[in-house]
Short mmCIF file of C-alpha atoms in Angstrom, two decimals:
data_model
loop_
_atom_site.label_atom_id
_atom_site.label_comp_id
_atom_site.label_asym_id
_atom_site.label_seq_id
_atom_site.Cartn_x
_atom_site.Cartn_y
_atom_site.Cartn_z
CA UNK T 1 -24.16 135.51 381.97
CA UNK T 2 -26.77 136.93 379.61
CA UNK T 3 -24.26 137.08 376.77
CA UNK T 4 -23.26 133.50 377.45
CA UNK T 5 -26.90 132.44 377.20
CA UNK T 6 -27.30 134.29 373.93
CA UNK T 7 -24.13 132.68 372.68
CA UNK T 8 -25.40 129.24 373.55
CA UNK T 9 -28.71 129.90 371.83
CA UNK T 10 -26.93 131.29 368.79
CA UNK T 11 -24.65 128.28 368.65
CA UNK T 12 -27.58 125.91 368.93
CA UNK T 13 -29.41 127.72 366.15
CA UNK T 14 -26.33 127.65 363.94
CA UNK T 15 -25.90 123.92 364.55
CA UNK T 16 -29.57 123.29 363.79
CA UNK T 17 -29.44 125.32 360.57
CA UNK T 18 -26.22 123.57 359.54
CA UNK T 19 -27.76 120.18 360.27
CA UNK T 20 -30.83 121.00 358.23
CA UNK T 21 -28.66 122.21 355.36
CA UNK T 22 -26.54 119.07 355.40
CA UNK T 23 -29.64 116.89 355.59
CA UNK T 24 -31.14 118.64 352.57
CA UNK T 25 -27.87 118.20 350.73
CA UNK T 26 -27.92 114.48 351.50
CA UNK T 27 -31.46 114.20 350.18
CA UNK T 28 -30.40 115.90 346.93
CA UNK T 29 -27.46 113.49 346.62
CA UNK T 30 -29.81 110.54 347.10
CA UNK T 31 -32.25 111.81 344.47
CA UNK T 32 -29.44 112.40 341.99
CA UNK T 33 -28.03 108.93 342.65
CA UNK T 34 -31.41 107.37 341.97
CA UNK T 35 -31.68 109.33 338.71
CA UNK T 36 -28.26 108.08 337.64
CA UNK T 37 -28.89 104.50 338.77
CA UNK T 38 -32.64 103.77 338.66
CA UNK T 39 -34.24 100.54 339.80
CA UNK T 40 -34.12 98.18 336.84
CA UNK T 41 -35.65 94.96 338.07
CA UNK T 42 -38.54 93.49 339.99
CA UNK T 43 -39.57 93.52 343.64
CA UNK T 44 -40.51 90.61 345.88
CA UNK T 45 -41.75 90.69 349.46
CA UNK T 46 -40.18 88.04 351.66
CA UNK T 47 -39.98 87.51 355.41
CA UNK T 48 -38.08 90.52 356.75
CA UNK T 49 -37.50 92.45 353.53
CA UNK T 50 -38.71 93.79 350.21
CA UNK T 51 -36.08 92.69 347.71
CA UNK T 52 -35.14 94.26 344.39
CA UNK T 53 -33.66 91.86 341.85
CA UNK T 54 -33.03 91.23 338.17
CA UNK T 55 -33.82 87.93 336.46
CA UNK T 56 -32.25 87.34 333.04
CA UNK T 57 -31.36 84.46 330.75
CA UNK T 58 -32.64 80.91 330.79
CA UNK T 59 -31.39 77.52 331.84
CA UNK T 60 -30.10 76.22 335.19
CA UNK T 61 -30.33 78.91 337.86
CA UNK T 62 -27.63 81.03 339.49
CA UNK T 63 -28.37 83.47 342.32
CA UNK T 64 -25.82 86.22 343.02
CA UNK T 65 -25.43 88.31 346.19
CA UNK T 66 -23.16 91.39 346.39
CA UNK T 67 -20.94 92.69 349.16
CA UNK T 68 -20.66 95.55 351.66
CA UNK T 69 -21.92 98.86 350.31
CA UNK T 70 -22.60 97.35 346.88
CA UNK T 71 -25.65 96.49 344.86
CA UNK T 72 -26.67 94.21 342.00
CA UNK T 73 -24.91 96.26 339.32
CA UNK T 74 -21.63 95.04 340.78
CA UNK T 75 -22.51 91.80 338.94
CA UNK T 76 -24.51 93.14 336.01
CA UNK T 77 -21.62 95.46 335.09
CA UNK T 78 -20.03 92.60 333.11
CA UNK T 79 -20.35 89.17 334.72
CA UNK T 80 -24.05 88.58 334.11
CA UNK T 81 -23.69 89.09 330.35
CA UNK T 82 -21.05 86.33 330.25
CA UNK T 83 -23.43 83.82 331.85
CA UNK T 84 -26.98 84.65 330.75
CA UNK T 85 -26.81 82.75 327.45
CA UNK T 86 -26.44 79.46 329.32
CA UNK T 87 -28.01 80.13 332.71
CA UNK T 88 -30.91 81.88 334.33
CA UNK T 89 -29.09 84.52 336.37
CA UNK T 90 -30.81 86.23 339.30
CA UNK T 91 -28.99 89.07 341.06
CA UNK T 92 -30.47 90.53 344.22
CA UNK T 93 -29.86 93.67 346.28
CA UNK T 94 -29.26 92.85 349.93
CA UNK T 95 -31.58 94.54 352.46
CA UNK T 96 -30.62 98.21 352.81
CA UNK T 97 -28.54 98.13 349.64
CA UNK T 98 -29.58 99.20 346.17
CA UNK T 99 -33.36 99.25 346.16
CA UNK T 100 -33.99 96.50 348.72
CA UNK T 101 -35.30 97.43 352.15
CA UNK T 102 -35.60 95.64 355.46
CA UNK T 103 -39.15 95.61 356.81
CA UNK T 104 -38.05 95.44 360.42
CA UNK T 105 -34.74 95.78 362.25
CA UNK T 106 -31.71 95.58 359.99
CA UNK T 107 -30.74 91.88 359.92
CA UNK T 108 -27.20 90.60 360.38
CA UNK T 109 -25.42 88.15 358.10
CA UNK T 110 -27.27 85.10 359.43
CA UNK T 111 -30.58 86.95 359.26
CA UNK T 112 -29.87 88.03 355.69
CA UNK T 113 -29.08 84.42 354.88
CA UNK T 114 -32.58 83.51 356.04
CA UNK T 115 -34.00 86.29 353.85
CA UNK T 116 -32.18 84.95 350.77
CA UNK T 117 -33.37 81.45 351.63
CA UNK T 118 -36.97 82.71 351.68
CA UNK T 119 -36.31 84.57 348.41
CA UNK T 120 -35.20 81.29 346.77
CA UNK T 121 -38.29 79.53 348.07
CA UNK T 122 -40.71 82.31 347.10
CA UNK T 123 -39.37 82.24 343.52
CA UNK T 124 -39.68 78.45 343.45
CA UNK T 125 -36.06 77.97 342.42
CA UNK T 126 -34.74 74.42 342.14
CA UNK T 127 -31.46 74.38 344.09
CA UNK T 128 -29.59 77.20 342.34
CA UNK T 129 -25.87 77.81 342.55
CA UNK T 130 -25.39 80.59 345.10
CA UNK T 131 -22.66 83.09 344.24
CA UNK T 132 -21.54 85.58 346.90
CA UNK T 133 -19.00 88.39 346.62
CA UNK T 134 -17.24 89.84 349.69
CA UNK T 135 -19.79 90.12 352.52
CA UNK T 136 -22.20 88.35 350.16
CA UNK T 137 -19.85 85.39 350.51
CA UNK T 138 -20.45 85.30 354.26
CA UNK T 139 -24.19 85.48 353.63
CA UNK T 140 -23.90 82.58 351.16
CA UNK T 141 -22.11 80.52 353.79
CA UNK T 142 -24.96 81.29 356.21
CA UNK T 143 -27.39 79.86 353.65
CA UNK T 144 -25.16 76.82 353.19
CA UNK T 145 -25.09 76.21 356.93
CA UNK T 146 -28.74 76.79 357.79
CA UNK T 147 -30.59 76.08 354.52
CA UNK T 148 -28.37 73.64 352.58
CA UNK T 149 -31.31 71.88 350.93
CA UNK T 150 -32.14 75.03 348.96
CA UNK T 151 -28.87 75.34 347.02
CA UNK T 152 -26.69 73.00 344.98
CA UNK T 153 -23.29 74.60 345.74
CA UNK T 154 -21.58 77.81 346.87
CA UNK T 155 -19.29 79.90 344.67
CA UNK T 156 -17.55 82.53 346.80
CA UNK T 157 -15.69 85.41 345.15
CA UNK T 158 -13.30 87.35 347.43
CA UNK T 159 -15.52 86.33 350.36
CA UNK T 160 -15.56 87.45 353.96
CA UNK T 161 -15.30 84.13 355.79
CA UNK T 162 -13.33 84.88 358.95
CA UNK T 163 -13.65 87.57 361.64
CA UNK T 164 -12.08 90.88 360.67
CA UNK T 165 -8.90 91.42 362.69
CA UNK T 166 -9.09 95.09 361.74
CA UNK T 167 -11.49 97.09 359.63
CA UNK T 168 -10.10 97.77 356.13
CA UNK T 169 -9.05 101.41 355.78
CA UNK T 170 -11.67 102.03 353.10
CA UNK T 171 -14.46 101.20 355.58
CA UNK T 172 -13.16 102.76 358.80
CA UNK T 173 -15.48 105.73 358.41
CA UNK T 174 -18.44 103.33 358.52
CA UNK T 175 -17.08 101.76 361.69
CA UNK T 176 -17.16 105.15 363.46
CA UNK T 177 -20.87 105.75 362.86
CA UNK T 178 -22.72 105.54 366.22
CA UNK T 179 -24.96 102.49 366.41
CA UNK T 180 -27.87 104.27 368.09
CA UNK T 181 -28.43 106.81 365.33
CA UNK T 182 -27.02 105.40 362.14
CA UNK T 183 -29.61 106.76 359.73
CA UNK T 184 -29.69 110.22 361.33
CA UNK T 185 -25.89 110.40 361.34
CA UNK T 186 -25.74 109.24 357.73
CA UNK T 187 -28.37 111.82 356.74
CA UNK T 188 -26.54 114.74 358.35
CA UNK T 189 -22.86 113.80 358.07
CA UNK T 190 -22.41 110.41 356.43
CA UNK T 191 -23.42 111.38 352.91
CA UNK T 192 -21.50 114.69 352.83
CA UNK T 193 -18.37 112.98 354.17
CA UNK T 194 -18.74 110.09 351.75
CA UNK T 195 -18.81 112.56 348.88
CA UNK T 196 -15.56 114.09 350.08
CA UNK T 197 -13.81 110.74 350.44
CA UNK T 198 -15.44 108.82 347.54
CA UNK T 199 -12.41 108.88 345.24
CA UNK T 200 -10.02 107.61 347.92
CA UNK T 201 -12.51 105.00 349.13
CA UNK T 202 -13.08 103.55 345.66
CA UNK T 203 -9.37 103.52 344.93
CA UNK T 204 -8.85 101.50 348.11
CA UNK T 205 -11.62 99.03 347.31
CA UNK T 206 -10.35 98.43 343.77
CA UNK T 207 -6.61 98.51 344.58
CA UNK T 208 -4.25 97.68 343.00
CA UNK T 209 -6.50 97.96 339.93
CA UNK T 210 -7.96 101.17 338.54
CA UNK T 211 -11.54 102.19 339.24
CA UNK T 212 -13.53 102.01 335.97
CA UNK T 213 -14.62 105.46 334.84
CA UNK T 214 -18.25 104.32 334.54
CA UNK T 215 -18.44 102.50 337.88
CA UNK T 216 -20.60 105.22 339.45
CA UNK T 217 -23.37 104.56 336.92
CA UNK T 218 -22.88 101.21 335.21
CA UNK T 219 -21.51 99.66 338.40
CA UNK T 220 -24.11 101.27 340.65
CA UNK T 221 -21.55 103.12 342.76
CA UNK T 222 -23.66 106.28 343.05
CA UNK T 223 -26.21 104.49 345.23
CA UNK T 224 -23.69 103.85 348.02
CA UNK T 225 -23.67 107.57 348.92
CA UNK T 226 -27.36 107.61 349.93
CA UNK T 227 -27.97 107.85 353.68
CA UNK T 228 -29.98 104.60 353.75
CA UNK T 229 -27.10 102.72 352.11
CA UNK T 230 -24.49 104.22 354.45
CA UNK T 231 -26.56 103.32 357.52
CA UNK T 232 -27.11 99.77 356.25
CA UNK T 233 -23.43 99.29 355.44
CA UNK T 234 -22.48 100.55 358.92
CA UNK T 235 -24.88 98.06 360.48
CA UNK T 236 -23.52 95.25 358.29
CA UNK T 237 -19.97 96.06 359.34
CA UNK T 238 -20.76 96.44 363.04
CA UNK T 239 -22.48 93.05 363.27
CA UNK T 240 -20.31 91.05 360.91
CA UNK T 241 -17.81 89.61 363.35
CA UNK T 242 -20.36 88.20 365.80
CA UNK T 243 -22.18 86.27 363.08
CA UNK T 244 -19.01 85.17 361.30
CA UNK T 245 -17.48 83.86 364.54
CA UNK T 246 -20.58 81.74 365.12
CA UNK T 247 -20.40 80.45 361.54
CA UNK T 248 -16.68 79.63 361.62
CA UNK T 249 -17.29 77.18 364.44
CA UNK T 250 -19.67 75.27 362.12
CA UNK T 251 -17.75 75.27 358.83
CA UNK T 252 -16.84 71.59 359.20
CA UNK T 253 -20.61 70.83 359.01
CA UNK T 254 -20.97 72.14 355.46
CA UNK T 255 -21.83 69.31 353.10
CA UNK T 256 -22.25 71.36 349.93
CA UNK T 257 -19.57 71.78 347.28
CA UNK T 258 -17.77 75.05 348.02
CA UNK T 259 -15.46 76.89 345.63
CA UNK T 260 -13.54 80.06 346.52
CA UNK T 261 -11.88 82.56 344.18
CA UNK T 262 -9.59 85.38 345.30
CA UNK T 263 -7.50 88.05 343.63
CA UNK T 264 -3.96 87.61 344.92
CA UNK T 265 -3.56 91.35 345.48
CA UNK T 266 -6.88 91.83 347.33
CA UNK T 267 -6.40 94.91 349.52
CA UNK T 268 -9.68 94.50 351.45
CA UNK T 269 -9.78 90.84 352.52
CA UNK T 270 -6.64 88.74 352.96
CA UNK T 271 -6.78 85.70 350.64
CA UNK T 272 -4.76 83.60 353.10
CA UNK T 273 -7.05 84.37 356.05
CA UNK T 274 -10.41 84.42 354.27
CA UNK T 275 -9.60 81.98 351.48
CA UNK T 276 -7.00 79.31 352.21
CA UNK T 277 -7.75 79.10 355.93
CA UNK T 278 -11.45 78.60 355.28
CA UNK T 279 -10.96 76.13 352.41
CA UNK T 280 -8.87 74.01 354.75
CA UNK T 281 -11.73 73.47 357.21
CA UNK T 282 -14.74 73.10 354.88
CA UNK T 283 -14.88 69.47 353.69
CA UNK T 284 -13.92 69.22 350.02
CA UNK T 285 -13.66 72.99 349.50
CA UNK T 286 -11.33 74.22 346.76
CA UNK T 287 -9.71 77.60 346.27
CA UNK T 288 -8.29 79.29 343.20
CA UNK T 289 -6.43 82.59 342.96
CA UNK T 290 -5.93 84.96 340.05
CA UNK T 291 -4.17 88.25 339.48
CA UNK T 292 -6.33 91.08 340.75
CA UNK T 293 -7.79 92.90 343.71
CA UNK T 294 -11.08 92.77 345.58
CA UNK T 295 -13.43 93.85 342.80
CA UNK T 296 -12.67 91.04 340.35
CA UNK T 297 -16.35 90.58 339.34
CA UNK T 298 -15.85 93.94 337.60
CA UNK T 299 -12.15 93.92 336.75
CA UNK T 300 -11.78 90.24 335.79
CA UNK T 301 -15.26 89.13 334.69
CA UNK T 302 -14.04 86.46 332.26
CA UNK T 303 -12.07 84.68 335.00
CA UNK T 304 -15.04 84.98 337.36
CA UNK T 305 -17.37 83.55 334.71
CA UNK T 306 -15.10 80.54 334.24
CA UNK T 307 -15.02 80.08 338.00
CA UNK T 308 -18.83 80.23 338.28
CA UNK T 309 -19.26 77.73 335.45
CA UNK T 310 -16.80 75.34 337.09
CA UNK T 311 -18.55 75.72 340.46
CA UNK T 312 -21.91 74.93 338.86
CA UNK T 313 -20.48 71.84 337.17
CA UNK T 314 -18.97 70.68 340.47
CA UNK T 315 -22.35 70.98 342.19
#
């Protein structure tokens, strides 16, 4: 019995030491990521969040919102440069992503829509075009449903618009993170595991296209391995279906011009389910498809720029 007690104590000590070691490793990964991809924009306090954003160019305004596990460099990688000569382009990190933080409980899609609406108002923007990629597309639809007077039109690139029937393979690890201790789990195990699976995960997100060699830095990919980003992405994924289901029931109410663009080979979100099905129920919505996968803002920026320009003109 005494040996068993010693064994239990020894096991507990080993687990504690291992946990501390993994946590320290995660902190080093986060610091290195922030060295590789520093904050490059401004900060604005809004209701529920402190948002990091870039604001470039001049002319009519476009606001861009990224997807799950991403950050603003997903757009500034290439797409922003193709638009900034003719438009004022504002790209914002969603709460928990990049350098934006939630100031209270992590908001869901509808709550993040309210945060972006307040962001537009705080900046005094005059009905910008709202561009959303992936989960940012769902957020844009939330703005269009609840705050339509603030935007002129919605341009949705590979958007999440319907409930997920199953979690894409690239994000199944996030779905397994326990809801009651997301940040602690991410600090001890999430970041180390993400480092081990990063190559496979990125290949899945970009499939069938190749992952750009400089995506980790120029595209901001390094920041997704930080514990805070992993916890936020897990929360986004866990709550997505409830909010999207509520939104789907209201799509016929949308009175704004809505344009949707999908890569035909998107391996993350099905273009038929999230694109054509949704376009059929939103009044006047139009959908276009191009060759490519889910990350077309990076892999097909010229086509995305043409799409954004056309969406602005239609608004």
